[in-house]
Amino acid sequence: MVQRQKGNNDAAFDLLQHCIQLNPKAAEAYYFLAQYYQLMKNDSVAGQYYLKAAELEPDNTTFLETVAQSYVNDQDYPNAIKIVERLYSLDKSRDDLLEMLYELYQQVEDYPKAIETLNRIEAAEGKSERLSYAKSEIYTKQGQKQAAIDEMKALARQYPNDLNYKGMYADMLLRNDEEEQALRLYNEILAEEPDNTRALVSLRSYYRVQGETERVDSITEIILLNPATTTEQRIYLMRQMVGESERAGGDSTKVLEMFHKMLQQPQKNADIATLCAAYMDLKKMPRDTVSAMLHTVLQIAPDNASARLQLVSFAWDDKELDEVVNLCQEARQYNPEEMAFYYYQGMAYYQQDNRDKALEAFQNGISVITQESNPAIVSDFYAVMGDLLHQKGLTQQAFEAYDSCLQWKDDNIMCMNNYAYYLSELGQQLDKAEQMSYKTIKADPKSATYLDTYAWILFMQGRYAEAKVYIDQALQNDSDSSAVIIEHAGDIYAKCGDTGRAVELWQQAQQIDPENKILIRKIKRRKYISK
């Protein structure tokens, strides 16, 4: 045991085997050896050793429970039952063992024993809904209809003031084909308590099976508008209603009318409005209609991040940047931990050329990052931050942001491209820049931007012939005729000794960017000039 506590499992295993050699009746040695065999995936020997320990000490409940669990794991339920019965005989206070026996007897379909076990539990706990219903279920499986009915009848009689038990009694009558008596009980319940949801739901199910559509619709509306109906029951019924509507052709009129009736009542939560918005989206209703319902969700529950995020997505798609900013600003009050709102707000400000506010939004978003945060979103946060910081002339901080970006997602190719290019402009860490840039052209070999970056880094390294190969590919894929790419091509051709082609390319670039003074000087002097 000392070796075991020290974590020296090999030594402990050897010593335990020696224990058995010294004393073949050492139950505890078999028990601990069984654990080691279990760790070694030798379940057969482990089971034998657990059983041996229990046989040597038949009153040791720890050993017996382990054997019982082993039998259960092996689905050897008859032997498991024998052990659990033995355990219960040793300790009659163990109600959990009776529960286990009930489950085991059901597994072997020994229903009389299962009933007997439930009676033992009932003797200890007293009559209850759970136990009576469980017994009725077993009687029903056995085809003992009257016994199933009598069990629920006895429960209802024991608690005559609880109409739920009367409803359960009626349900059992209905399940066992005693329709007339069941309907009489439901009507008695509703006469005493007209908004009894349980009875209404049961009646609705009955008339639904009978195909009495008008009665089903009438009861459905009563249930849905009943203040006593729980949100879960409303959601369940509305999902049923939607399913029935779709199977019947998909006319949304009746469904939407029901949603609006419910939403005119005071709402405890936003679940109904959320389901309505989802239904509208399913039916591909106009976006402004869905948006109005999502706003209703937020009126009820302003901290509903999902609804607000969907509204942000709509506004982003419609390029309503002010709306994106406003929605995200409100979200930051109710959902300060949700990074997506900082991201969208920052990107909206970025699109509006408000770099200071964009940077502030991203920096605030980073403050809520945790180990559980989505790596892709965090990576994009740092990537855009790096771009913003570089545009503000904060080069070192930009590079730190890019490094953080790549720590979260080492294949963020947009970040790698920008990082590599900015390093090459400074002539710094060109080997690192070349490695990053090479990954981008492997990921997207048709990107003129990535090809241009790689060609330019090779140029900065003095590898002009290689640079020419990649800049030619960049020109072939440059559908936008970028002045920067064309100028780079001219620079590379100049260094390769093809001055005529270089001047031709510089002239093309100047037509796109006529204010570029460096280009004018290059053309005039017919040679490459660094900035």
Short mmCIF file of C-alpha atoms in Angstrom, two decimals:
data_model
loop_
_atom_site.label_atom_id
_atom_site.label_comp_id
_atom_site.label_asym_id
_atom_site.label_seq_id
_atom_site.Cartn_x
_atom_site.Cartn_y
_atom_site.Cartn_z
CA MET A 1 0.00 0.00 0.00
CA VAL A 2 2.92 2.37 0.64
CA GLN A 3 4.28 1.69 -2.85
CA ARG A 4 0.80 2.26 -4.28
CA GLN A 5 0.48 5.61 -2.47
CA LYS A 6 3.87 6.65 -3.82
CA GLY A 7 2.68 5.86 -7.37
CA ASN A 8 5.10 2.93 -7.74
CA ASN A 9 2.47 0.72 -9.35
CA ASP A 10 4.86 -1.92 -10.72
CA ALA A 11 6.30 -2.49 -7.25
CA ALA A 12 2.84 -2.51 -5.66
CA PHE A 13 1.62 -5.07 -8.22
CA ASP A 14 4.59 -7.39 -7.56
CA LEU A 15 4.17 -7.14 -3.79
CA LEU A 16 0.44 -7.85 -3.98
CA GLN A 17 1.14 -11.01 -5.99
CA HIS A 18 3.65 -12.02 -3.32
CA CYS A 19 0.94 -11.42 -0.69
CA ILE A 20 -1.25 -14.05 -2.39
CA GLN A 21 1.66 -16.49 -2.46
CA LEU A 22 2.11 -15.97 1.29
CA ASN A 23 -1.61 -16.08 2.03
CA PRO A 24 -3.97 -17.33 -0.74
CA LYS A 25 -6.94 -16.22 1.39
CA ALA A 26 -5.95 -12.54 1.58
CA ALA A 27 -9.14 -10.96 0.22
CA GLU A 28 -7.80 -7.40 0.14
CA ALA A 29 -4.82 -8.48 -1.99
CA TYR A 30 -7.16 -9.94 -4.63
CA TYR A 31 -9.27 -6.77 -4.51
CA PHE A 32 -6.35 -4.42 -5.21
CA LEU A 33 -4.81 -6.73 -7.81
CA ALA A 34 -8.19 -6.73 -9.61
CA GLN A 35 -7.93 -2.95 -9.93
CA TYR A 36 -4.53 -3.28 -11.57
CA TYR A 37 -5.79 -5.93 -14.00
CA GLN A 38 -8.66 -3.60 -14.82
CA LEU A 39 -6.20 -0.82 -15.65
CA MET A 40 -4.34 -3.30 -17.88
CA LYS A 41 -7.65 -3.93 -19.74
CA ASN A 42 -7.64 -7.54 -18.55
CA ASP A 43 -11.28 -7.47 -17.46
CA SER A 44 -11.60 -11.25 -17.29
CA VAL A 45 -8.92 -11.67 -14.59
CA ALA A 46 -10.09 -8.50 -12.84
CA GLY A 47 -13.62 -9.92 -12.57
CA GLN A 48 -12.32 -13.22 -11.21
CA TYR A 49 -10.24 -11.45 -8.56
CA TYR A 50 -13.11 -9.17 -7.47
CA LEU A 51 -15.31 -12.24 -7.10
CA LYS A 52 -12.57 -14.10 -5.17
CA ALA A 53 -12.25 -11.15 -2.73
CA ALA A 54 -16.04 -11.16 -2.20
CA GLU A 55 -16.10 -14.94 -1.67
CA LEU A 56 -13.32 -14.72 0.92
CA GLU A 57 -15.11 -11.88 2.78
CA PRO A 58 -18.84 -12.36 1.98
CA ASP A 59 -19.94 -9.56 4.32
CA ASN A 60 -17.61 -6.92 2.91
CA THR A 61 -20.01 -4.50 1.20
CA THR A 62 -17.24 -2.73 -0.71
CA PHE A 63 -16.17 -5.99 -2.35
CA LEU A 64 -19.77 -6.97 -3.04
CA GLU A 65 -20.65 -3.62 -4.65
CA THR A 66 -17.61 -3.83 -6.90
CA VAL A 67 -18.61 -7.32 -8.04
CA ALA A 68 -22.19 -6.16 -8.63
CA GLN A 69 -20.98 -3.24 -10.76
CA SER A 70 -18.70 -5.59 -12.68
CA TYR A 71 -21.67 -7.86 -13.48
CA VAL A 72 -23.75 -4.85 -14.55
CA ASN A 73 -20.95 -3.63 -16.83
CA ASP A 74 -20.83 -7.11 -18.38
CA GLN A 75 -24.65 -7.07 -18.67
CA ASP A 76 -24.75 -10.21 -16.53
CA TYR A 77 -27.92 -9.05 -14.79
CA PRO A 78 -28.97 -12.33 -13.10
CA ASN A 79 -25.69 -12.54 -11.18
CA ALA A 80 -25.81 -8.81 -10.46
CA ILE A 81 -29.26 -9.32 -8.90
CA LYS A 82 -27.93 -12.05 -6.58
CA ILE A 83 -25.14 -9.78 -5.30
CA VAL A 84 -27.39 -6.72 -4.84
CA GLU A 85 -29.97 -8.83 -2.97
CA ARG A 86 -27.11 -10.03 -0.72
CA LEU A 87 -26.03 -6.42 -0.16
CA TYR A 88 -29.57 -5.37 0.79
CA SER A 89 -29.86 -8.25 3.24
CA LEU A 90 -26.75 -6.88 4.97
CA ASP A 91 -28.05 -3.30 5.14
CA LYS A 92 -31.82 -2.71 4.96
CA SER A 93 -31.34 1.09 5.14
CA ARG A 94 -29.89 1.16 1.60
CA ASP A 95 -32.85 2.44 -0.46
CA ASP A 96 -30.49 2.94 -3.39
CA LEU A 97 -30.02 -0.83 -3.58
CA LEU A 98 -33.77 -1.32 -3.97
CA GLU A 99 -33.79 1.19 -6.81
CA MET A 100 -30.96 -0.74 -8.43
CA LEU A 101 -32.83 -4.02 -7.99
CA TYR A 102 -35.94 -2.53 -9.59
CA GLU A 103 -33.91 -1.55 -12.68
CA LEU A 104 -32.20 -4.96 -12.82
CA TYR A 105 -35.47 -6.91 -12.58
CA GLN A 106 -36.81 -4.83 -15.44
CA GLN A 107 -33.71 -5.67 -17.48
CA VAL A 108 -34.38 -9.40 -17.12
CA GLU A 109 -38.14 -8.81 -17.57
CA ASP A 110 -38.93 -10.37 -14.21
CA TYR A 111 -41.96 -8.13 -13.73
CA PRO A 112 -43.39 -9.81 -10.61
CA LYS A 113 -40.05 -9.25 -8.84
CA ALA A 114 -39.96 -5.66 -10.12
CA ILE A 115 -43.43 -5.07 -8.61
CA GLU A 116 -42.34 -6.74 -5.38
CA THR A 117 -39.31 -4.42 -5.23
CA LEU A 118 -41.48 -1.35 -5.79
CA ASN A 119 -43.70 -2.54 -2.93
CA ARG A 120 -40.61 -2.78 -0.73
CA ILE A 121 -39.69 0.80 -1.63
CA GLU A 122 -43.29 1.90 -1.01
CA ALA A 123 -43.23 0.26 2.41
CA ALA A 124 -40.19 2.38 3.28
CA GLU A 125 -41.20 5.66 1.60
CA GLY A 126 -44.99 5.57 1.48
CA LYS A 127 -47.27 5.74 -1.57
CA SER A 128 -46.18 8.23 -4.23
CA GLU A 129 -46.91 9.28 -7.79
CA ARG A 130 -43.59 7.91 -9.01
CA LEU A 131 -44.05 4.46 -7.52
CA SER A 132 -47.70 4.07 -8.44
CA TYR A 133 -47.04 5.13 -12.01
CA ALA A 134 -44.07 2.74 -12.26
CA LYS A 135 -46.22 -0.15 -11.03
CA SER A 136 -49.01 0.75 -13.45
CA GLU A 137 -46.50 0.80 -16.31
CA ILE A 138 -45.34 -2.71 -15.44
CA TYR A 139 -48.90 -4.01 -15.10
CA THR A 140 -49.67 -2.53 -18.53
CA LYS A 141 -46.62 -4.31 -20.03
CA GLN A 142 -47.91 -7.56 -18.55
CA GLY A 143 -51.36 -6.95 -20.01
CA GLN A 144 -52.88 -6.67 -16.52
CA LYS A 145 -55.11 -3.73 -17.39
CA GLN A 146 -57.26 -3.78 -14.29
CA ALA A 147 -54.25 -3.96 -11.97
CA ALA A 148 -52.72 -0.95 -13.78
CA ILE A 149 -55.98 1.00 -13.39
CA ASP A 150 -56.46 -0.03 -9.76
CA GLU A 151 -52.96 1.16 -8.83
CA MET A 152 -53.65 4.72 -10.10
CA LYS A 153 -57.15 4.63 -8.66
CA ALA A 154 -55.71 3.87 -5.22
CA LEU A 155 -53.31 6.83 -5.53
CA ALA A 156 -56.14 9.17 -6.57
CA ARG A 157 -58.28 8.01 -3.63
CA GLN A 158 -55.44 8.46 -1.17
CA TYR A 159 -55.03 12.10 -2.28
CA PRO A 160 -58.58 13.15 -3.29
CA ASN A 161 -57.77 16.87 -3.21
CA ASP A 162 -54.95 16.58 -5.75
CA LEU A 163 -56.56 16.73 -9.19
CA ASN A 164 -53.28 15.79 -10.86
CA TYR A 165 -53.58 12.29 -9.39
CA LYS A 166 -57.15 12.11 -10.62
CA GLY A 167 -55.83 13.11 -14.03
CA MET A 168 -53.21 10.35 -13.90
CA TYR A 169 -55.96 7.89 -13.02
CA ALA A 170 -57.93 9.09 -16.04
CA ASP A 171 -54.86 8.79 -18.25
CA MET A 172 -54.39 5.18 -17.18
CA LEU A 173 -58.05 4.44 -17.90
CA LEU A 174 -57.62 5.92 -21.36
CA ARG A 175 -54.47 3.89 -22.01
CA ASN A 176 -56.33 0.74 -21.09
CA ASP A 177 -59.32 1.40 -23.37
CA GLU A 178 -61.72 2.66 -20.66
CA GLU A 179 -62.55 5.78 -22.70
CA GLU A 180 -65.99 6.59 -21.34
CA GLN A 181 -64.88 6.50 -17.71
CA ALA A 182 -61.70 8.48 -18.54
CA LEU A 183 -63.64 11.24 -20.31
CA ARG A 184 -66.04 11.46 -17.36
CA LEU A 185 -63.09 12.02 -15.01
CA TYR A 186 -61.52 14.67 -17.28
CA ASN A 187 -64.82 16.56 -17.36
CA GLU A 188 -65.11 16.32 -13.56
CA ILE A 189 -61.61 17.80 -13.22
CA LEU A 190 -62.40 20.65 -15.64
CA ALA A 191 -65.72 21.36 -13.95
CA GLU A 192 -63.82 21.87 -10.70
CA GLU A 193 -60.74 23.53 -12.26
CA PRO A 194 -61.40 24.81 -15.83
CA ASP A 195 -57.75 25.72 -16.46
CA ASN A 196 -56.30 22.35 -15.39
CA THR A 197 -53.63 22.02 -18.05
CA ARG A 198 -53.01 18.33 -17.45
CA ALA A 199 -56.61 17.38 -18.16
CA LEU A 200 -56.76 19.68 -21.18
CA VAL A 201 -53.57 18.23 -22.67
CA SER A 202 -54.88 14.68 -22.15
CA LEU A 203 -58.21 15.55 -23.80
CA ARG A 204 -56.39 17.19 -26.69
CA SER A 205 -54.31 14.04 -27.24
CA TYR A 206 -57.46 11.92 -27.14
CA TYR A 207 -59.37 14.01 -29.70
CA ARG A 208 -56.26 14.22 -31.88
CA VAL A 209 -56.16 10.42 -32.09
CA GLN A 210 -59.89 10.45 -32.88
CA GLY A 211 -59.28 12.92 -35.71
CA GLU A 212 -61.65 15.55 -34.27
CA THR A 213 -59.72 18.55 -35.64
CA GLU A 214 -62.10 21.30 -34.50
CA ARG A 215 -62.06 20.09 -30.91
CA VAL A 216 -58.27 19.74 -31.02
CA ASP A 217 -57.88 23.33 -32.30
CA SER A 218 -60.28 24.67 -29.68
CA ILE A 219 -58.51 22.91 -26.81
CA THR A 220 -55.11 23.89 -28.20
CA GLU A 221 -56.04 27.57 -28.07
CA ILE A 222 -57.44 27.21 -24.54
CA ILE A 223 -54.20 25.59 -23.37
CA LEU A 224 -51.91 28.08 -25.11
CA LEU A 225 -53.77 31.11 -23.74
CA ASN A 226 -54.18 29.59 -20.28
CA PRO A 227 -52.04 31.54 -17.74
CA ALA A 228 -51.49 28.27 -15.84
CA THR A 229 -49.82 26.61 -18.84
CA THR A 230 -46.05 26.44 -18.50
CA THR A 231 -43.72 27.84 -21.14
CA GLU A 232 -42.43 24.31 -21.81
CA GLN A 233 -45.98 23.10 -22.53
CA ARG A 234 -46.61 26.06 -24.84
CA ILE A 235 -43.37 25.43 -26.74
CA TYR A 236 -44.21 21.73 -27.08
CA LEU A 237 -47.69 22.43 -28.43
CA MET A 238 -46.50 25.14 -30.81
CA ARG A 239 -43.87 22.80 -32.22
CA GLN A 240 -46.63 20.23 -32.75
CA MET A 241 -48.78 22.86 -34.41
CA VAL A 242 -45.93 23.91 -36.72
CA GLY A 243 -45.26 20.27 -37.64
CA GLU A 244 -48.93 19.64 -38.41
CA SER A 245 -49.10 22.85 -40.46
CA GLU A 246 -46.04 21.90 -42.52
CA ARG A 247 -47.39 18.40 -43.18
CA ALA A 248 -50.69 19.93 -44.31
CA GLY A 249 -49.07 22.21 -46.88
CA GLY A 250 -47.28 24.86 -44.89
CA ASP A 251 -49.96 27.59 -44.56
CA SER A 252 -48.53 29.85 -41.85
CA THR A 253 -51.69 31.93 -41.25
CA LYS A 254 -53.11 29.90 -38.36
CA VAL A 255 -49.70 29.41 -36.72
CA LEU A 256 -48.80 33.11 -36.84
CA GLU A 257 -52.25 34.08 -35.56
CA MET A 258 -51.72 31.81 -32.55
CA PHE A 259 -48.26 33.27 -31.92
CA HIS A 260 -49.65 36.81 -31.95
CA LYS A 261 -52.48 35.91 -29.55
CA MET A 262 -49.97 34.46 -27.09
CA LEU A 263 -47.63 37.44 -27.41
CA GLN A 264 -50.45 39.84 -26.56
CA GLN A 265 -50.41 38.33 -23.07
CA PRO A 266 -47.79 39.22 -20.43
CA GLN A 267 -44.61 37.22 -21.08
CA LYS A 268 -42.57 35.55 -18.33
CA ASN A 269 -39.68 35.06 -20.72
CA ALA A 270 -38.79 35.48 -24.40
CA ASP A 271 -39.14 31.82 -25.42
CA ILE A 272 -42.41 32.24 -27.35
CA ALA A 273 -41.15 35.33 -29.20
CA THR A 274 -37.89 33.52 -29.98
CA LEU A 275 -39.78 30.52 -31.37
CA CYS A 276 -41.96 32.86 -33.43
CA ALA A 277 -38.88 34.56 -34.92
CA ALA A 278 -37.40 31.15 -35.74
CA TYR A 279 -40.67 30.14 -37.42
CA MET A 280 -40.74 33.35 -39.47
CA ASP A 281 -37.18 32.66 -40.53
CA LEU A 282 -38.15 29.08 -41.46
CA LYS A 283 -40.99 30.42 -43.62
CA LYS A 284 -38.53 32.86 -45.26
CA MET A 285 -40.68 35.85 -44.33
CA PRO A 286 -39.40 39.37 -45.14
CA ARG A 287 -36.33 40.32 -43.12
CA ASP A 288 -38.00 43.39 -41.60
CA THR A 289 -40.79 41.13 -40.26
CA VAL A 290 -38.28 38.78 -38.65
CA SER A 291 -36.31 41.77 -37.33
CA ALA A 292 -39.44 43.21 -35.71
CA MET A 293 -40.00 39.94 -33.85
CA LEU A 294 -36.35 39.83 -32.79
CA HIS A 295 -36.77 43.34 -31.38
CA THR A 296 -39.79 42.01 -29.47
CA VAL A 297 -37.50 39.34 -28.02
CA LEU A 298 -35.11 42.06 -26.86
CA GLN A 299 -37.93 44.10 -25.32
CA ILE A 300 -38.81 41.08 -23.18
CA ALA A 301 -35.21 39.95 -22.57
CA PRO A 302 -32.65 42.63 -23.45
CA ASP A 303 -29.83 40.24 -22.52
CA ASN A 304 -30.79 37.73 -25.23
CA ALA A 305 -27.46 37.60 -27.05
CA SER A 306 -28.67 35.23 -29.77
CA ALA A 307 -31.49 37.53 -30.93
CA ARG A 308 -29.26 40.61 -30.86
CA LEU A 309 -26.52 38.80 -32.75
CA GLN A 310 -29.01 37.86 -35.47
CA LEU A 311 -30.07 41.50 -35.74
CA VAL A 312 -26.41 42.52 -35.98
CA SER A 313 -25.96 39.97 -38.76
CA PHE A 314 -28.95 41.39 -40.67
CA ALA A 315 -27.65 44.95 -40.29
CA TRP A 316 -24.14 43.89 -41.38
CA ASP A 317 -25.50 42.16 -44.49
CA ASP A 318 -27.51 45.28 -45.34
CA LYS A 319 -24.42 47.48 -44.73
CA GLU A 320 -26.31 49.45 -42.07
CA LEU A 321 -23.12 50.20 -40.16
CA ASP A 322 -24.65 52.72 -37.74
CA GLU A 323 -27.23 50.12 -36.73
CA VAL A 324 -24.45 47.55 -36.20
CA VAL A 325 -22.60 50.00 -33.94
CA ASN A 326 -25.73 50.83 -31.91
CA LEU A 327 -26.79 47.20 -31.49
CA CYS A 328 -23.31 46.18 -30.38
CA GLN A 329 -23.03 49.10 -27.97
CA GLU A 330 -26.27 48.05 -26.27
CA ALA A 331 -25.11 44.43 -26.26
CA ARG A 332 -21.94 45.36 -24.43
CA GLN A 333 -24.10 46.51 -21.51
CA TYR A 334 -26.14 43.30 -21.34
CA ASN A 335 -23.62 40.75 -22.65
CA PRO A 336 -20.18 42.19 -21.83
CA GLU A 337 -18.59 38.74 -22.09
CA GLU A 338 -19.71 38.09 -25.70
CA MET A 339 -16.75 38.79 -27.99
CA ALA A 340 -18.76 38.78 -31.22
CA PHE A 341 -20.31 42.15 -30.40
CA TYR A 342 -16.89 43.80 -29.93
CA TYR A 343 -15.78 42.25 -33.22
CA TYR A 344 -18.76 43.47 -35.25
CA GLN A 345 -18.63 46.91 -33.65
CA GLY A 346 -14.91 47.20 -34.35
CA MET A 347 -15.38 46.08 -37.96
CA ALA A 348 -18.26 48.55 -38.45
CA TYR A 349 -16.11 51.41 -37.19
CA TYR A 350 -13.28 50.13 -39.41
CA GLN A 351 -15.58 50.23 -42.46
CA GLN A 352 -16.49 53.80 -41.49
CA ASP A 353 -12.77 54.75 -41.34
CA ASN A 354 -13.13 55.54 -37.64
CA ARG A 355 -9.92 53.81 -36.69
CA ASP A 356 -9.65 55.10 -33.14
CA LYS A 357 -13.08 53.76 -32.16
CA ALA A 358 -12.44 50.54 -34.07
CA LEU A 359 -9.21 49.99 -32.15
CA GLU A 360 -10.95 50.76 -28.86
CA ALA A 361 -13.68 48.19 -29.60
CA PHE A 362 -11.14 45.49 -30.40
CA GLN A 363 -9.02 46.27 -27.36
CA ASN A 364 -12.11 46.07 -25.13
CA GLY A 365 -13.02 42.77 -26.75
CA ILE A 366 -9.63 41.29 -25.98
CA SER A 367 -10.23 41.97 -22.29
CA VAL A 368 -12.98 39.32 -22.24
CA ILE A 369 -10.91 36.55 -23.86
CA THR A 370 -10.75 33.29 -21.90
CA GLN A 371 -9.29 29.85 -22.56
CA GLU A 372 -12.75 28.78 -23.77
CA SER A 373 -12.94 31.57 -26.38
CA ASN A 374 -13.26 30.67 -30.04
CA PRO A 375 -9.67 30.65 -31.39
CA ALA A 376 -10.74 31.80 -34.86
CA ILE A 377 -12.53 34.89 -33.50
CA VAL A 378 -9.69 35.74 -31.10
CA SER A 379 -7.19 35.34 -33.92
CA ASP A 380 -9.18 37.73 -36.13
CA PHE A 381 -9.39 40.20 -33.24
CA TYR A 382 -5.62 40.42 -33.03
CA ALA A 383 -5.20 40.42 -36.83
CA VAL A 384 -7.44 43.45 -37.33
CA MET A 385 -5.88 45.13 -34.30
CA GLY A 386 -2.48 44.62 -35.90
CA ASP A 387 -3.67 46.27 -39.12
CA LEU A 388 -5.12 49.22 -37.21
CA LEU A 389 -2.00 49.69 -35.11
CA HIS A 390 0.18 49.58 -38.21
CA GLN A 391 -1.99 52.20 -39.92
CA LYS A 392 -1.53 54.40 -36.86
CA GLY A 393 2.25 54.02 -37.14
CA LEU A 394 2.54 51.84 -34.02
CA THR A 395 4.66 49.23 -35.76
CA GLN A 396 6.02 47.34 -32.78
CA GLN A 397 2.58 47.05 -31.16
CA ALA A 398 1.18 45.90 -34.50
CA PHE A 399 3.76 43.13 -34.72
CA GLU A 400 2.96 42.03 -31.15
CA ALA A 401 -0.72 41.83 -32.12
CA TYR A 402 0.16 39.72 -35.17
CA ASP A 403 2.23 37.39 -32.97
CA SER A 404 -0.76 36.98 -30.62
CA CYS A 405 -3.01 36.31 -33.61
CA LEU A 406 -0.80 33.47 -34.80
CA GLN A 407 -0.56 31.99 -31.31
CA TRP A 408 -4.33 31.53 -31.32
CA LYS A 409 -4.50 30.32 -34.94
CA ASP A 410 -1.22 29.62 -36.67
CA ASP A 411 -2.80 29.35 -40.13
CA ASN A 412 -4.44 32.79 -40.28
CA ILE A 413 -3.16 33.52 -43.77
CA MET A 414 -4.41 37.12 -44.00
CA CYS A 415 -2.47 37.96 -40.86
CA MET A 416 0.62 36.14 -42.10
CA ASN A 417 0.52 38.01 -45.41
CA ASN A 418 0.23 41.45 -43.82
CA TYR A 419 2.80 40.66 -41.14
CA ALA A 420 5.27 39.34 -43.72
CA TYR A 421 4.78 42.32 -46.03
CA TYR A 422 5.25 44.92 -43.30
CA LEU A 423 8.42 43.16 -42.12
CA SER A 424 9.75 43.19 -45.70
CA GLU A 425 9.03 46.91 -46.03
CA LEU A 426 11.27 47.48 -43.02
CA GLY A 427 13.82 44.92 -44.21
CA GLN A 428 13.48 43.13 -40.86
CA GLN A 429 13.35 39.39 -40.06
CA LEU A 430 13.19 38.54 -43.78
CA ASP A 431 13.62 34.80 -43.16
CA LYS A 432 10.59 34.81 -40.85
CA ALA A 433 8.67 36.92 -43.37
CA GLU A 434 9.56 34.54 -46.21
CA GLN A 435 8.38 31.49 -44.23
CA MET A 436 5.05 33.10 -43.37
CA SER A 437 4.48 34.36 -46.91
CA TYR A 438 5.29 30.96 -48.42
CA LYS A 439 2.51 29.42 -46.30
CA THR A 440 0.02 31.93 -47.73
CA ILE A 441 0.76 31.08 -51.38
CA LYS A 442 0.54 27.38 -50.53
CA ALA A 443 -2.87 28.01 -49.00
CA ASP A 444 -4.07 30.23 -51.87
CA PRO A 445 -1.81 29.90 -54.93
CA LYS A 446 -4.06 32.13 -57.08
CA SER A 447 -4.05 35.18 -54.80
CA ALA A 448 -2.29 38.06 -56.58
CA THR A 449 -1.81 39.80 -53.21
CA TYR A 450 -0.10 36.82 -51.59
CA LEU A 451 2.04 36.15 -54.67
CA ASP A 452 3.10 39.80 -54.77
CA THR A 453 4.08 39.72 -51.07
CA TYR A 454 6.18 36.59 -51.56
CA ALA A 455 7.83 38.00 -54.68
CA TRP A 456 8.64 41.23 -52.85
CA ILE A 457 10.21 39.43 -49.89
CA LEU A 458 12.39 37.44 -52.31
CA PHE A 459 13.30 40.77 -53.94
CA MET A 460 14.30 42.21 -50.55
CA GLN A 461 16.46 39.12 -49.99
CA GLY A 462 18.21 39.74 -53.31
CA ARG A 463 16.70 36.60 -54.91
CA TYR A 464 15.66 38.46 -58.06
CA ALA A 465 15.27 35.52 -60.48
CA GLU A 466 12.97 33.70 -58.03
CA ALA A 467 11.07 36.93 -57.35
CA LYS A 468 10.42 37.32 -61.12
CA VAL A 469 8.73 33.88 -61.27
CA TYR A 470 6.23 34.81 -58.55
CA ILE A 471 5.61 38.40 -59.64
CA ASP A 472 4.70 37.10 -63.11
CA GLN A 473 2.14 34.82 -61.47
CA ALA A 474 0.86 37.79 -59.45
CA LEU A 475 0.39 39.82 -62.65
CA GLN A 476 -1.49 36.92 -64.28
CA ASN A 477 -3.91 36.75 -61.34
CA ASP A 478 -4.20 40.52 -60.76
CA SER A 479 -7.72 41.15 -62.04
CA ASP A 480 -7.88 44.58 -60.34
CA SER A 481 -4.65 45.92 -61.97
CA SER A 482 -3.11 46.98 -58.66
CA ALA A 483 -0.60 49.84 -59.05
CA VAL A 484 1.48 48.40 -56.20
CA ILE A 485 1.81 44.94 -57.83
CA ILE A 486 2.66 46.43 -61.23
CA GLU A 487 5.26 48.76 -59.67
CA HIS A 488 6.81 45.84 -57.78
CA ALA A 489 6.97 43.93 -61.07
CA GLY A 490 8.84 46.85 -62.64
CA ASP A 491 11.30 46.93 -59.73
CA ILE A 492 11.96 43.20 -60.03
CA TYR A 493 12.44 43.34 -63.81
CA ALA A 494 14.86 46.26 -63.35
CA LYS A 495 16.96 44.20 -60.94
CA CYS A 496 16.86 41.29 -63.40
CA GLY A 497 18.38 43.56 -66.07
CA ASP A 498 15.28 43.97 -68.28
CA THR A 499 15.08 47.77 -68.13
CA GLY A 500 12.71 48.11 -71.09
CA ARG A 501 10.09 45.86 -69.50
CA ALA A 502 10.65 47.57 -66.16
CA VAL A 503 9.92 51.04 -67.59
CA GLU A 504 6.87 49.68 -69.39
CA LEU A 505 5.51 48.31 -66.12
CA TRP A 506 6.27 51.51 -64.20
CA GLN A 507 4.39 53.50 -66.82
CA GLN A 508 1.36 51.23 -66.44
CA ALA A 509 1.50 51.74 -62.68
CA GLN A 510 1.75 55.53 -63.11
CA GLN A 511 -1.42 55.58 -65.20
CA ILE A 512 -3.24 54.04 -62.22
CA ASP A 513 -1.36 56.10 -59.60
CA PRO A 514 -0.33 59.37 -61.33
CA GLU A 515 0.62 61.12 -58.05
CA ASN A 516 3.36 58.59 -57.21
CA LYS A 517 6.55 60.69 -57.32
CA ILE A 518 8.85 57.68 -56.87
CA LEU A 519 7.37 56.16 -60.03
CA ILE A 520 8.03 59.34 -61.97
CA ARG A 521 11.68 59.30 -60.88
CA LYS A 522 12.06 55.60 -61.76
CA ILE A 523 10.70 56.19 -65.27
CA LYS A 524 12.84 59.27 -65.79
CA ARG A 525 16.05 57.62 -64.58
CA ARG A 526 15.16 54.18 -66.02
CA LYS A 527 16.31 52.39 -62.87
CA TYR A 528 15.03 51.10 -59.52
CA ILE A 529 14.95 53.65 -56.71
CA SER A 530 14.19 52.54 -53.16
CA LYS A 531 11.84 54.68 -51.11
#
